[in-house]
Short mmCIF file of C-alpha atoms in Angstrom, two decimals:
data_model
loop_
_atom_site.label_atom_id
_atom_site.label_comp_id
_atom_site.label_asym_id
_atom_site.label_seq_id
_atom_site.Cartn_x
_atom_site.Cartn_y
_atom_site.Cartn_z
CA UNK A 370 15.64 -2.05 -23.12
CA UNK A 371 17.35 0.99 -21.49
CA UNK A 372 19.22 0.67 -18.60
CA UNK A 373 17.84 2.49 -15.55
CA UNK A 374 20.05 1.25 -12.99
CA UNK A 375 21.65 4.67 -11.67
CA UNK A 376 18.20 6.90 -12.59
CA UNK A 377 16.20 8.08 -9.55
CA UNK A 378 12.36 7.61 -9.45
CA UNK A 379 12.15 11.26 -9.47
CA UNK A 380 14.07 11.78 -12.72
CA UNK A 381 12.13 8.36 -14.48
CA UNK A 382 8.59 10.12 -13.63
CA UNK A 383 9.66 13.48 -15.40
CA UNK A 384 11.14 11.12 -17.89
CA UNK A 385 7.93 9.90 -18.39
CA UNK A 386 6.21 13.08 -18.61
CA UNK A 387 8.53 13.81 -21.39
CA UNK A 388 7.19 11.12 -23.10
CA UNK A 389 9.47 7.97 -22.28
CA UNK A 390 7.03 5.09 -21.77
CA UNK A 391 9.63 2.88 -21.16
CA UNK A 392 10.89 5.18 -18.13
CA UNK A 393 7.46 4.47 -16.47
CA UNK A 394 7.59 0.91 -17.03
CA UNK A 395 10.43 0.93 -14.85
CA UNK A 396 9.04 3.27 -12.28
CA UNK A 397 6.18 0.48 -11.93
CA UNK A 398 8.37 -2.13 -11.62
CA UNK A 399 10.33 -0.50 -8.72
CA UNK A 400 7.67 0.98 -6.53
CA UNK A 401 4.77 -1.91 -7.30
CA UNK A 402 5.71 -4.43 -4.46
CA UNK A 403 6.53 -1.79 -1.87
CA UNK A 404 2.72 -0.14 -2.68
CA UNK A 405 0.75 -3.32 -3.02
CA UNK A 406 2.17 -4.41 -0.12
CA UNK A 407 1.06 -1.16 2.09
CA UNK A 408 -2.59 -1.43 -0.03
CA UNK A 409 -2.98 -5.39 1.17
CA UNK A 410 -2.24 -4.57 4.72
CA UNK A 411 -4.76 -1.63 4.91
CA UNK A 412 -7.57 -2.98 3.32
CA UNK A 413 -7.23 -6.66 3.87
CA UNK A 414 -8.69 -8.21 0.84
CA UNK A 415 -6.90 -9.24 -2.19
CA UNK A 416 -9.46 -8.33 -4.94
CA UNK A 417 -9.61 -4.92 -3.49
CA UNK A 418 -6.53 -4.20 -2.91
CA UNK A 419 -5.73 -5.40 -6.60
CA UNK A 420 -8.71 -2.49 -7.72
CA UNK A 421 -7.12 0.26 -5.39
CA UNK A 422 -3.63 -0.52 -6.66
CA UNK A 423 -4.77 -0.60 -10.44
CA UNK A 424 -7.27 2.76 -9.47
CA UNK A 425 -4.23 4.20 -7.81
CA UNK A 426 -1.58 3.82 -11.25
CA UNK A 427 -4.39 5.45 -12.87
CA UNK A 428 -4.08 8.65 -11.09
CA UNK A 429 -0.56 8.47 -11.25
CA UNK A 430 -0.34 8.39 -14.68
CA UNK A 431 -3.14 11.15 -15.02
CA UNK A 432 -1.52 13.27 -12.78
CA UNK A 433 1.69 12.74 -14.06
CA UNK A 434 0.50 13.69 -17.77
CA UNK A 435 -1.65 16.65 -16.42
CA UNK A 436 2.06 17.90 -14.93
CA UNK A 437 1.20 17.83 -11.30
CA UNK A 438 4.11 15.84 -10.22
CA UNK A 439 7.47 18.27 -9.78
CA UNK A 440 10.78 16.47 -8.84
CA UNK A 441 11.05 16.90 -4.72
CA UNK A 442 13.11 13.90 -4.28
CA UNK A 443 9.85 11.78 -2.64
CA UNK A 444 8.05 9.96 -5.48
CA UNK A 445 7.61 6.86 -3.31
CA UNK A 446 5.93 9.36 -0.85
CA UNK A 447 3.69 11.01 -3.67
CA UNK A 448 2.46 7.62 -4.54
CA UNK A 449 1.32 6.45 -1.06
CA UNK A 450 -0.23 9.53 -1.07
CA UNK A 451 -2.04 8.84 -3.68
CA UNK A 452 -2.82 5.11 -2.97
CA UNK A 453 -3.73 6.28 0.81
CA UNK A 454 -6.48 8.76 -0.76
CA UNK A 455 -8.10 6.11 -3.15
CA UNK A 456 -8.10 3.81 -0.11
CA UNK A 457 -10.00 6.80 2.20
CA UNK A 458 -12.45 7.25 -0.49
CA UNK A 459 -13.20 3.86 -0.34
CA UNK A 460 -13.87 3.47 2.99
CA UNK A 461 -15.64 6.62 3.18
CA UNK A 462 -18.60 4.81 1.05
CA UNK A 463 -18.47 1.55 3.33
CA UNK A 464 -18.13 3.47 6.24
CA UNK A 465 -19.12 0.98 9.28
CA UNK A 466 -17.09 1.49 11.94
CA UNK A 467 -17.82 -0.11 15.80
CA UNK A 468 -13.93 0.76 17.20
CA UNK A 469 -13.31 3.45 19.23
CA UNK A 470 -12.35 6.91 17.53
CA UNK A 471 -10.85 10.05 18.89
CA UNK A 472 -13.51 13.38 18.51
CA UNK A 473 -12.97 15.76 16.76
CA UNK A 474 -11.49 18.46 19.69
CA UNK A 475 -9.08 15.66 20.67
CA UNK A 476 -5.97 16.77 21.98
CA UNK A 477 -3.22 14.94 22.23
CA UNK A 478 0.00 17.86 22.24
CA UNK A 479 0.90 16.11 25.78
CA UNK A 480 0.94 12.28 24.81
CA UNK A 481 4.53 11.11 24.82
CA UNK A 482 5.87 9.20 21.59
CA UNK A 483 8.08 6.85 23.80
CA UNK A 484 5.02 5.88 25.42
CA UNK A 485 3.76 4.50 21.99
CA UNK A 486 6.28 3.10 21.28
CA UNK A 487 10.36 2.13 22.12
CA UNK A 488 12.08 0.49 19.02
CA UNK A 489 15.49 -0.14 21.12
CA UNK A 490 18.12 -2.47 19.76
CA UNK A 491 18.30 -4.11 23.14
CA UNK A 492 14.06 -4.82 23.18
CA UNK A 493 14.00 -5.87 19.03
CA UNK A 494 13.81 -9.86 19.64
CA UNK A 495 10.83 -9.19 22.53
CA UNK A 496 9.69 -6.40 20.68
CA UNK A 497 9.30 -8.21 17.50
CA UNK A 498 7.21 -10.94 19.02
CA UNK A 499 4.66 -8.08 19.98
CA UNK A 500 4.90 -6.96 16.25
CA UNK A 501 3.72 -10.20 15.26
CA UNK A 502 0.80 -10.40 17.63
CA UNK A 503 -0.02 -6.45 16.64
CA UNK A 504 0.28 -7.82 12.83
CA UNK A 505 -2.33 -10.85 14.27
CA UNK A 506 -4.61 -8.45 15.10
CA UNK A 507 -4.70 -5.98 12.60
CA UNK A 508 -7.39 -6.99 10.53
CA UNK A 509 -9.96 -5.83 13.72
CA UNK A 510 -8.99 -1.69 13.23
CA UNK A 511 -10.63 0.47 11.69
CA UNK A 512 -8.18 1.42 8.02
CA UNK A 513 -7.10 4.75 9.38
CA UNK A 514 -5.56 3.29 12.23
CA UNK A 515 -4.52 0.23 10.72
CA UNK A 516 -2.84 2.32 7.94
CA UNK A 517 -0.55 4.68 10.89
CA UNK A 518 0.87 1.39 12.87
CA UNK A 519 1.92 -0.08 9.32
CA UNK A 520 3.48 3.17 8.43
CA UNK A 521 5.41 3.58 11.77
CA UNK A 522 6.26 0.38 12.76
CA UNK A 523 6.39 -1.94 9.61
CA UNK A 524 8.14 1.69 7.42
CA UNK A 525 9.55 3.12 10.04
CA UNK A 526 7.97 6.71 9.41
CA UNK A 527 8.25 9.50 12.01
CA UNK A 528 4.69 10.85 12.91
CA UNK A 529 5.83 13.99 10.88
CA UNK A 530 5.97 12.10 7.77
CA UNK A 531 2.47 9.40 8.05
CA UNK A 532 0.73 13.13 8.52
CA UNK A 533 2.44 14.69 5.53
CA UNK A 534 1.61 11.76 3.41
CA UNK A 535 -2.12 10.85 5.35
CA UNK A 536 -2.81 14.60 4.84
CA UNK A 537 -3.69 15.12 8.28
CA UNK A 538 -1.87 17.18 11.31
CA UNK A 539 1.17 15.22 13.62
CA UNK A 540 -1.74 14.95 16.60
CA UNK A 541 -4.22 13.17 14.32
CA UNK A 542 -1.64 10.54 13.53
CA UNK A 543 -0.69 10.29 16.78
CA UNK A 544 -4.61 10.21 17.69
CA UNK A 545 -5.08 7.13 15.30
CA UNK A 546 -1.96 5.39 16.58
CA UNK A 547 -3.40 5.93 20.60
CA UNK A 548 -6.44 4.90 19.43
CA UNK A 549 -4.87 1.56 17.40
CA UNK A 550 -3.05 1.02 20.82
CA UNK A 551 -6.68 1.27 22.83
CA UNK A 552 -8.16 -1.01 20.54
CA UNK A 553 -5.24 -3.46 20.42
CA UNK A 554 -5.11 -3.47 23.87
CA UNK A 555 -8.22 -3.99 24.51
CA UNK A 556 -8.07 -7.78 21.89
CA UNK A 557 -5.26 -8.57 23.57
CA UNK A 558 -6.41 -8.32 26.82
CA UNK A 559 -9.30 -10.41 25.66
CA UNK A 560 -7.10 -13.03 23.96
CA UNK A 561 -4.92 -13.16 26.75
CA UNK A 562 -2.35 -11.91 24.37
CA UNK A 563 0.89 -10.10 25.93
CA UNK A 564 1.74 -7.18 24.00
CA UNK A 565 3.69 -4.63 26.53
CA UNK A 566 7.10 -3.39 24.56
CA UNK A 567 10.39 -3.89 26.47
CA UNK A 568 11.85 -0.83 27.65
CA UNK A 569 15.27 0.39 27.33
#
């Protein structure tokens, strides 16, 4: 077995374009945990999360063999990209949503990031216990917003990022996370569930 230890993802996958199978083998064993793991909590279900995660390595390895992966230095970002768009093709066939949703003319250029949310040092103990109630609560969203909170608050992306990598602009992913906050909101108020972060 050859030892990947100080390889990158970046150089295994163009390794494995080159023909290494071994290299990919690797590149699966790194990234599949991280990827199921985002896969589960958007969809939910473990038999369909196992079909979008085996659909997904599919079109990873197709792509990678038709050469449309180049090194940028973000293969963990290609995938989710990847595993985000097999997930949003899926739901576009079951497509039965009763949660709100922002129109299409939404605008949301004024809303204030630190009014969705304050990740202070200070706040992470009280702040944590409202990530656990959000986490309680998750399986009521609608996958598009279910899929931004888990990218900003359980991967810590910036809104710059979950829109490079959800293929949509910064104020739709802000959009889906105001709208993930309305409808989370809205359970907790009727659960009686406290979920205001602390401030700084």
């Amino acid at each position: 077995m050859k030892n990947f230890e100080s390889t990158t993802d970046e150089e295994l996958a163009l390794r494995y374009v080159r023909g290494d199978n071994k290299a990919f083998d690797e590149l699966l064993a790194r990234n599949q945990s991280k990827l199921f793991t985002y896969i589960m909590f958007v969809v939910r279900d473990q038999e369909l999360a196992n079909d979008i995660f085996q659909d997904t390595f599919v079109k990873v390895i197709t792509r990678l063999q038709e050469g449309k992966y180049t090194d940028s230095g973000k293969f963990s970002y290609w995938i989710t990209r990847i595993a985000h768009n097999v997930i949003m093709d899926w739901y576009r066939l079951q497509r039965n949503e009763h949660i709100i949703e922002p129109t299409e003319d939404n605008d949301l250029s004024n809303l204030k990031i630190n009014s969705v949310v304050d990740t202070s040092r200070e706040c992470e103990m009280v702040n944590e216990q409202v990530l656990d109630d959000v986490r309680r609560m998750m399986d009521n969203l609608p996958a598009p917003q279910r899929e931004v909170v888990y990218m900003r608050f359980y991967q810590n992306l910036s809104f710059k990022e979950i829109a490079n990598i959800t293929g949509v602009s910064i104020n739709t992913a802000l959009g889906r996370m105001r709208y993930a906050i309305l409808n989370l909101r809205r359970m907790a108020k009727e659960h009686d569930i406290e979920l205001a972060m602390m401030e700084r």
